[in-house]
CSV table of C-alpha atoms in Angstrom, one decimal:
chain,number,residue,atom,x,y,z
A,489,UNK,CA,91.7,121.1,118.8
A,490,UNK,CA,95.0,120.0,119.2
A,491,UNK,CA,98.1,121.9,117.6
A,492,UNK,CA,100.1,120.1,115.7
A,493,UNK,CA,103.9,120.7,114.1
A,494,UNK,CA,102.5,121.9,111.2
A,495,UNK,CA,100.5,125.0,112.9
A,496,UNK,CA,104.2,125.8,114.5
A,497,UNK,CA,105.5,125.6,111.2
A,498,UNK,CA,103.1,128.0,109.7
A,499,UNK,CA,103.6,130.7,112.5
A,500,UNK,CA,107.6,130.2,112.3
A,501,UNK,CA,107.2,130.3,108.7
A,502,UNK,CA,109.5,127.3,108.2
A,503,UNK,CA,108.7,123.4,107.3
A,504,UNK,CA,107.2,120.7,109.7
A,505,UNK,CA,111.0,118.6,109.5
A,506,UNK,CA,112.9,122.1,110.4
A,507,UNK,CA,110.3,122.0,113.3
A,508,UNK,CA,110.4,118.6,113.9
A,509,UNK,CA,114.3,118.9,114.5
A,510,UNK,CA,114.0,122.0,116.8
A,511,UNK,CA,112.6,119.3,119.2
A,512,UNK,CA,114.5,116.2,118.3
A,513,UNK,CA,118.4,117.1,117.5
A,514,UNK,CA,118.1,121.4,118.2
A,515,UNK,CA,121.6,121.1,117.8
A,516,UNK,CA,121.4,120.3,113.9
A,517,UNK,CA,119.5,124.1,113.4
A,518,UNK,CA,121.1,127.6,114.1
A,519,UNK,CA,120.6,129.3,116.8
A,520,UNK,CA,118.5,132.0,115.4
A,521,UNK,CA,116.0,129.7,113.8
A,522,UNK,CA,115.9,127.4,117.0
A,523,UNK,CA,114.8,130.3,118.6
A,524,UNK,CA,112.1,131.2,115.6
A,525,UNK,CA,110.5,128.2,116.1
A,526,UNK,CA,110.7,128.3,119.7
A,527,UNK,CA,109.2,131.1,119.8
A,528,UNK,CA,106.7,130.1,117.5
A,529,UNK,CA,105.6,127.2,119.8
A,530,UNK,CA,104.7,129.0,122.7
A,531,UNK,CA,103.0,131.7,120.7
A,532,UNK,CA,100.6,128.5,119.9
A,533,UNK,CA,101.1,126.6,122.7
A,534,UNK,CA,102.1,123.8,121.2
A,535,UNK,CA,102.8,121.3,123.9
A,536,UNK,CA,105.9,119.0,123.0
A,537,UNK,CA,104.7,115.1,123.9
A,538,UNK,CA,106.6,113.3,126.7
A,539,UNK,CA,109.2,111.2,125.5
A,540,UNK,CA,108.1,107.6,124.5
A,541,UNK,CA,111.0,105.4,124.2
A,542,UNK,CA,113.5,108.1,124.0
A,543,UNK,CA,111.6,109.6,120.7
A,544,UNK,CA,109.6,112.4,120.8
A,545,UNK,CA,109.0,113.4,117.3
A,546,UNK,CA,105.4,114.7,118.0
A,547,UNK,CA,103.2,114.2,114.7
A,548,UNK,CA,100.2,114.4,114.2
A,549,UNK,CA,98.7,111.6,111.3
A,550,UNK,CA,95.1,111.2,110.0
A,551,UNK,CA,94.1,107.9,109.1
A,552,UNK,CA,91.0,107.6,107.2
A,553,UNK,CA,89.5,104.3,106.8
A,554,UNK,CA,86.8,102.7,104.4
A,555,UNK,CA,85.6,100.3,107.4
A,556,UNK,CA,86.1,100.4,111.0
A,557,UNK,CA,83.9,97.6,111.6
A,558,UNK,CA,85.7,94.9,109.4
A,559,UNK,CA,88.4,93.3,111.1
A,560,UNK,CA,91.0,93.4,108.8
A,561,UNK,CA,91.2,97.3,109.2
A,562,UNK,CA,91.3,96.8,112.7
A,563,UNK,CA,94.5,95.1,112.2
A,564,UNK,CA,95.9,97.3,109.7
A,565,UNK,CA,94.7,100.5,111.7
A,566,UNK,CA,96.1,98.9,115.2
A,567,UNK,CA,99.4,98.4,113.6
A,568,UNK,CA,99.8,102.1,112.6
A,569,UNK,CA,99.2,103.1,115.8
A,570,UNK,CA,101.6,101.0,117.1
A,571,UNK,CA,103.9,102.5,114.9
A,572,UNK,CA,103.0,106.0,115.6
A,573,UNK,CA,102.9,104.8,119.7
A,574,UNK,CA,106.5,104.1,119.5
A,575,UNK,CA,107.4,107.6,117.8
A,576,UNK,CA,105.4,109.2,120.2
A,577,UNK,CA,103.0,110.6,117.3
A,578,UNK,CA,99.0,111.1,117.6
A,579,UNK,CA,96.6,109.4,115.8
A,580,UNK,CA,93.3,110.7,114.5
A,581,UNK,CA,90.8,108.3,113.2
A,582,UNK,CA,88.1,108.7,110.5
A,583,UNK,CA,86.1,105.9,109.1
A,584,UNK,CA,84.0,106.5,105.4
A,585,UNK,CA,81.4,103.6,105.8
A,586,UNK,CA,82.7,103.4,102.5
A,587,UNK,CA,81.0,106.6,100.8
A,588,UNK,CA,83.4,108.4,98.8
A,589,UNK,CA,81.9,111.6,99.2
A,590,UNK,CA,82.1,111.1,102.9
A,591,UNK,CA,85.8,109.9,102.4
A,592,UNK,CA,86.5,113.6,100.8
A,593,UNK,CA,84.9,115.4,103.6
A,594,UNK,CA,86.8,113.9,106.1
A,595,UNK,CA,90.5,114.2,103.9
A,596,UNK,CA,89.3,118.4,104.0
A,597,UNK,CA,88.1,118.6,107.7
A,598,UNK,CA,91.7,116.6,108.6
A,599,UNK,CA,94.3,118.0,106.8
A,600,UNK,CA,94.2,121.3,108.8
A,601,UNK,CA,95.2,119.1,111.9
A,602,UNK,CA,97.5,116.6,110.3
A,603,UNK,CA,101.3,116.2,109.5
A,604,UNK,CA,100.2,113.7,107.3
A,605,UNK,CA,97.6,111.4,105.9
A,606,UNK,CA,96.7,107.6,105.2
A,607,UNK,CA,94.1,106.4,103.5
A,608,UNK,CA,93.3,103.1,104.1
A,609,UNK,CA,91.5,101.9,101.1
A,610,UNK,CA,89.9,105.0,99.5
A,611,UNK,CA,86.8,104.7,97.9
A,612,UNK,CA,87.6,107.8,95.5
A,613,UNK,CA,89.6,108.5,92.4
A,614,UNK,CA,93.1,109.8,92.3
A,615,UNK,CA,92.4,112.6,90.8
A,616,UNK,CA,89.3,113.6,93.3
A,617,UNK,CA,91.9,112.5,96.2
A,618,UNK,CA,94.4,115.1,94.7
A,619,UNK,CA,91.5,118.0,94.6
A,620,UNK,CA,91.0,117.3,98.3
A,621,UNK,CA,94.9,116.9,100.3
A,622,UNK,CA,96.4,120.2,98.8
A,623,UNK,CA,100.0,120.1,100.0
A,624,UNK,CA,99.6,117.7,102.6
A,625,UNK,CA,101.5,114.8,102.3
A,626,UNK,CA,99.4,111.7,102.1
A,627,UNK,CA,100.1,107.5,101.8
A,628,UNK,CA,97.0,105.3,99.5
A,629,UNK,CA,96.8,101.8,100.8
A,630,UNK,CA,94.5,99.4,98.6
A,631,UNK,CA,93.6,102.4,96.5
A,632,UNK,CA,94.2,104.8,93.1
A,633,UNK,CA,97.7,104.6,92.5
A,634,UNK,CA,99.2,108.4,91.3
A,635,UNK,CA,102.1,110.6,90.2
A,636,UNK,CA,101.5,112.5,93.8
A,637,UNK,CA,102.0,109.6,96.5
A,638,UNK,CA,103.3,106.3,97.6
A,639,UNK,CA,100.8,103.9,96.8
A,640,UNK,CA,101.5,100.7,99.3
A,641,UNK,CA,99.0,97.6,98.1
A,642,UNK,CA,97.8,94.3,99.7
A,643,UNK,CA,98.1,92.3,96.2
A,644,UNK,CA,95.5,88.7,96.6
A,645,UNK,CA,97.4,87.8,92.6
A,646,UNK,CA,99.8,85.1,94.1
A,647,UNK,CA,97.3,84.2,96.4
A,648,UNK,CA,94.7,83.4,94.1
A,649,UNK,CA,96.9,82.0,91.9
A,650,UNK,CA,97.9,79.4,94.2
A,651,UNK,CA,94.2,79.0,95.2
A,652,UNK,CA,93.3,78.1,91.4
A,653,UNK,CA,96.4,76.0,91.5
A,654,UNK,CA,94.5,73.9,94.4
A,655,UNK,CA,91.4,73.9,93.0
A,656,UNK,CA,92.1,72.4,89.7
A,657,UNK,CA,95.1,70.0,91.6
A,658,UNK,CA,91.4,68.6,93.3
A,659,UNK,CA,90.0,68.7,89.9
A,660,UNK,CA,87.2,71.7,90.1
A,661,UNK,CA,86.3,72.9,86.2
A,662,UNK,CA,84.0,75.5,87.3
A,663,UNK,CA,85.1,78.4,90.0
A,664,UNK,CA,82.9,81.0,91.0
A,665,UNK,CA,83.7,84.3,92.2
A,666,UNK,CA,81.8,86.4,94.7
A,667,UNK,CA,83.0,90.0,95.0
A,668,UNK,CA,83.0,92.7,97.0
A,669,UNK,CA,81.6,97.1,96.6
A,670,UNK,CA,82.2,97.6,93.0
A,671,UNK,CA,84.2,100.3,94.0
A,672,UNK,CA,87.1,99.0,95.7
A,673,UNK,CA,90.5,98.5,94.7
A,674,UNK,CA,90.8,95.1,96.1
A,675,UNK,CA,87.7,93.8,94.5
A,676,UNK,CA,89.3,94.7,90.9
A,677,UNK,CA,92.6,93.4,92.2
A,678,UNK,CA,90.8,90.0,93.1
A,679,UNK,CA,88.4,89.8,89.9
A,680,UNK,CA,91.1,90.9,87.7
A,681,UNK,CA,93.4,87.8,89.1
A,682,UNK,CA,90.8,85.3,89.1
A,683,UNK,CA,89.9,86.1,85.7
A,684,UNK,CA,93.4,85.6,84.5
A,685,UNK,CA,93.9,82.3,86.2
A,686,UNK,CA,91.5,80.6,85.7
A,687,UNK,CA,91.9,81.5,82.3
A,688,UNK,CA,95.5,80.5,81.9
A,689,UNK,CA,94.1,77.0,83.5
A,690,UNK,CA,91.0,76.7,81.3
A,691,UNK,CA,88.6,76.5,84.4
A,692,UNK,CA,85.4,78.1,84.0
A,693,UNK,CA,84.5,81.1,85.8
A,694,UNK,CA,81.1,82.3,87.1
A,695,UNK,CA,81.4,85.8,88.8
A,696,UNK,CA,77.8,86.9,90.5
A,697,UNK,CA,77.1,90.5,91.5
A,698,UNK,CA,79.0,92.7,94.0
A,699,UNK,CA,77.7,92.7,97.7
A,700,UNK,CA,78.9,94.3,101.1
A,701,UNK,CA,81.9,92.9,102.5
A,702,UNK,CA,79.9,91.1,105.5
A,703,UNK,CA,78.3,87.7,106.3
A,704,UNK,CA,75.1,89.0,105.0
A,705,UNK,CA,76.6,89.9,101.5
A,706,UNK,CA,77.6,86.1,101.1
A,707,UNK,CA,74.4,85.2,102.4
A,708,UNK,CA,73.1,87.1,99.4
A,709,UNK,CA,75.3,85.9,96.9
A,710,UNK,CA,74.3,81.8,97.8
A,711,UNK,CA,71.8,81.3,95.8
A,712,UNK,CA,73.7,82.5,92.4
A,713,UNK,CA,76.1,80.7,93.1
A,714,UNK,CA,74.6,77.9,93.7
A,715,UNK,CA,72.7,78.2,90.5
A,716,UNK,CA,75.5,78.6,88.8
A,717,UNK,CA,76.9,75.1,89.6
A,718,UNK,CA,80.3,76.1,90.3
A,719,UNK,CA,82.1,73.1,92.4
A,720,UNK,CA,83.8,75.9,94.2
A,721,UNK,CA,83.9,79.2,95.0
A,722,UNK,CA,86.3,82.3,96.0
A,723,UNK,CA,84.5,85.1,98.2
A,724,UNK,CA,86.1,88.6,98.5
A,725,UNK,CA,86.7,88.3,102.2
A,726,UNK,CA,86.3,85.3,104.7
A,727,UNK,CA,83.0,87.3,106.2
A,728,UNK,CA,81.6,86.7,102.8
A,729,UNK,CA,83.1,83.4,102.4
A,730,UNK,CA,81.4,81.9,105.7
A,731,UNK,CA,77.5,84.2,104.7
A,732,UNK,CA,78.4,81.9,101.3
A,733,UNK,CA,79.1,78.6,103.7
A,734,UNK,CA,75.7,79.4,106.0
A,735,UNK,CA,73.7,80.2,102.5
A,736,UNK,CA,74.5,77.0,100.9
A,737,UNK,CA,74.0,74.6,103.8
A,738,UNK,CA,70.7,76.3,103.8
A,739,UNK,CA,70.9,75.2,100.4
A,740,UNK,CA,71.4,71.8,100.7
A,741,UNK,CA,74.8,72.2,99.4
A,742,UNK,CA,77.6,70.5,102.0
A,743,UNK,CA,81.4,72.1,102.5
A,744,UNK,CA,83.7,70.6,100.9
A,745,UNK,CA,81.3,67.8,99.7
A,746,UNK,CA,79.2,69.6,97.5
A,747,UNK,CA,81.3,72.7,97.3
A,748,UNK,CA,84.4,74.1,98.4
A,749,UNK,CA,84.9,77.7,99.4
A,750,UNK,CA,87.6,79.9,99.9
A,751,UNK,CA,88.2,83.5,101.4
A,752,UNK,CA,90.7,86.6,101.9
A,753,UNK,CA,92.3,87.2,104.4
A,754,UNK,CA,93.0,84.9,106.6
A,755,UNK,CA,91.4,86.4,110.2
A,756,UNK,CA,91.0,84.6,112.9
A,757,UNK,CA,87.3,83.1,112.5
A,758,UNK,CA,88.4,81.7,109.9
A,759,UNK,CA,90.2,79.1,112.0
A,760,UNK,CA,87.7,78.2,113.9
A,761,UNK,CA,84.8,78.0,111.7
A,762,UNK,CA,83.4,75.1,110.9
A,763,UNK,CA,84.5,73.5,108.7
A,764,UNK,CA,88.1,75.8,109.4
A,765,UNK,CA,88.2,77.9,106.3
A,766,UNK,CA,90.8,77.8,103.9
A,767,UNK,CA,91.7,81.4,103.1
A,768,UNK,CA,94.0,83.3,101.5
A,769,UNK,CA,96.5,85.5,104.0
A,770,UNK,CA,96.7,89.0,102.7
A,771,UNK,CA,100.3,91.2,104.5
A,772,UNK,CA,98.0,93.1,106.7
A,773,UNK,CA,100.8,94.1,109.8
A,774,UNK,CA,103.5,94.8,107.5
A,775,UNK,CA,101.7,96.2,104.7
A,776,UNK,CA,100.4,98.8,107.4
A,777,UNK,CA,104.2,99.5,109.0
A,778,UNK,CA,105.3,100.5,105.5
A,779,UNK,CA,102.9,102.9,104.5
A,780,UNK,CA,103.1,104.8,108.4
A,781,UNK,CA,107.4,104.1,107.3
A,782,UNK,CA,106.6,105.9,104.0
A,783,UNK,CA,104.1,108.7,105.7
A,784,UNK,CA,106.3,109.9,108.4
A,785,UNK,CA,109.7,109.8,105.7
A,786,UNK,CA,107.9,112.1,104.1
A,787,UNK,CA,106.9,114.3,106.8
A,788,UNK,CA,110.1,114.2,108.7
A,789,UNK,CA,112.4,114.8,105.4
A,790,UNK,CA,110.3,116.6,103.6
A,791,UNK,CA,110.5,113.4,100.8
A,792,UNK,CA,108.4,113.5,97.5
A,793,UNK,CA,108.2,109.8,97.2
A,794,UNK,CA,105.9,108.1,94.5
A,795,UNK,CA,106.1,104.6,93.8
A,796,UNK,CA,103.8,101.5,94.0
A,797,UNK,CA,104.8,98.9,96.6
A,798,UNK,CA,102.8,95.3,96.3
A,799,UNK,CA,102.7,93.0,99.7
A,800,UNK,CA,102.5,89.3,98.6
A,801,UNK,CA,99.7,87.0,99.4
A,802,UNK,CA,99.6,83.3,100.5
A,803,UNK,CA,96.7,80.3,100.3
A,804,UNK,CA,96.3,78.9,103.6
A,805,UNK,CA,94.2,75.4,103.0
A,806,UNK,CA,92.3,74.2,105.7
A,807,UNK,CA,88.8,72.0,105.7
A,808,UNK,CA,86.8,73.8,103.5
A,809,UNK,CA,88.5,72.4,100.1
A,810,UNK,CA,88.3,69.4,98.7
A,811,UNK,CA,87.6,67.0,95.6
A,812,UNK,CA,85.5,68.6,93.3
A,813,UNK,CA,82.0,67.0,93.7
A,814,UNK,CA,81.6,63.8,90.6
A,815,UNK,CA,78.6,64.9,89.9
A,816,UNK,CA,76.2,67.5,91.7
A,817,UNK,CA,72.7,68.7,91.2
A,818,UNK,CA,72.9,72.1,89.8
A,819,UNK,CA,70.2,74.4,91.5
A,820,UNK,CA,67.3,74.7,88.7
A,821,UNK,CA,65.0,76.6,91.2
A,822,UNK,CA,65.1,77.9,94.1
A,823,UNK,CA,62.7,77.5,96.5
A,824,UNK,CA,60.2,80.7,97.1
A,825,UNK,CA,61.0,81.3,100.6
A,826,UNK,CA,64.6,80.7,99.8
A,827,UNK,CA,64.3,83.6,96.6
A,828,UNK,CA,61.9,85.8,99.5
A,829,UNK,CA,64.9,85.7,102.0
A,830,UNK,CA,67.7,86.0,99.2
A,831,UNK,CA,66.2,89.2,97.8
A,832,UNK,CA,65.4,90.5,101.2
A,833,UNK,CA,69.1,90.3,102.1
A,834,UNK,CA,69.9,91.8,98.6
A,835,UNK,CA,67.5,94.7,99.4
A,836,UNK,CA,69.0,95.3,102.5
A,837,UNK,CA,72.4,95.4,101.9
């Protein structure tokens, strides 16, 4: 296993930043602990990275990751490394699959390795994530804000906001909502602002159960939706939004004719679907550059920093909106093999 600043630290029996500036500005430290930590370093043989654009600062960060597969962590977890590429860190990657319990295992087998942590949308409580980092310093994104750390979050409120705005502008009375695990921050963050404006407009809202965050989940939530004879509808993510769009063809329903549909996120497919999706453009790149800004901040200076940071949203309207329906048969019934396949994908997932 790699040894990291923080192993140096321990065997010099100083902090990771007075470690950190033996290698970066020596001349800031006396010459008797230069030599402490120098020493130190070979007794672990800690080997000190090659410079990468003049910086060789030499952390080590976890990141730990709800999904790997989704493409919007992707993003995030590319621009971190980008980030830590330019400071001439090392990354270590974890993903959960979303299990919490999984998510704690991997904050315990990481911290004895890391300078610091990040977790990308946790799927456990602030108080369990407190049990498990000890004294390492640690960044939330999308997750339990806490007295303890930063908390840096992808907000969908203005976003939605703007997307009722539309809606009701193209006269849809009745929005549905399709969320995401019941355990993630940004499916509270999303119910909790669709239920407030749609309220605040006095459009009827129609949420149906949580699903995965794939295609498959909004394949699963078409047929309640489509009973529920919403003229549109708001999927967690655009993965569900376009499993909603395939569901309801299947349905007989037509985008935007019949219904319009809207996701989060805004990722590349959803330009090219067909109809192109309108979706709602959560900060992913800068969101992820603030909490690495945060993370190493606090490594480097030895910061206690605790504050919430929101990222703002924006609607994006493409194809998939448009005039609410002037009249539409409500699904009664649903056809058996349509309920067999619909419960099968529910089962599944």
């Amino acid at each position: 296993m790699a040894v990291t600043l923080a192993d140096v630290a321990r065997v010099a029996g100083v902090s990771v930043a007075t470690v950190s500036r033996a290698f970066r500005h020596p001349e800031r430290l006396s010459e008797r602990t230069l030599q402490r930590v120098l020493h130190a370093a070979s007794q672990v043989e800690y080997q000190v990275n090659s410079p990468v654009n003049g910086r060789t600062d030499g952390l080590v960060f976890a990141l730990i990751a709800a999904e790997t597969f989704n493409p919007v962590f992707s993003q995030y977890i590319s621009a971190v490394d980008e980030q830590a590429w330019e400071g001439g860190h090392r990354v270590l990657l974890a993903g959960t699959g979303s299990d919490p319990v999984r998510e704690r295992e991997a904050i315990v087998a990481l911290r004895p390795h890391a300078d610091g942590i990040l977790l990308i949308s946790p799927r456990s409580g602030a108080d369990e994530i407190y049990e498990c980092i000890g004294d390492t310093p640690v960044v939330v994104s999308n997750g339990a804000a806490s007295e303890h750390w930063p908390t840096v979050l992808m907000s969908s409120d203005l976003g939605i906001a703007q997307a009722i705005e539309h809606l009701a502008a193209l006269g849809h009375g009745h929005v549905a909502f399709a969320p995401g695990p019941a355990n993630s921050w940004a499916t509270q963050d999303r119910l909790a602002a669709m239920t407030h404006h749609t309220k605040i407009r006095d459009i009827r809202l129609t949420v149906v159960g949580n699903q995965i965050p794939t295609v498959q989940g909004g394949l699963s939530a078409s047929a309640a939706v489509a009973a529920s004879g919403a003229t549109a509808v708001i999927g967690y993510n655009d993965f569900i939004a376009l499993g909603l769009r395939s569901g309801l063809k299947a349905l007989g329903l037509r985008c935007p004719d019949d219904i319009s549909i809207i996701g989060v996120d805004n990722g590349d497919f959803a330009i090219v679907s067909e109809p192109p999706l309108t979706s709602i453009a959560t900060n992913i790149y800068e969101s992820a550059k603030r909490a690495f800004s945060l993370l190493r901040t606090m490594v480097i200076e030895e910061k206690s920093i605790v504050r919430v940071e929101k990222r703002p949203s924006q609607l994006i309207v493409r194809a998939s909106t448009g005039s609410a329906a002037v009249s539409r048969n409500t699904l009664k019934s649903v056809p058996a093999a349509v309920t067999a396949k619909d419960k099968l994908l529910v089962e599944t997932s």
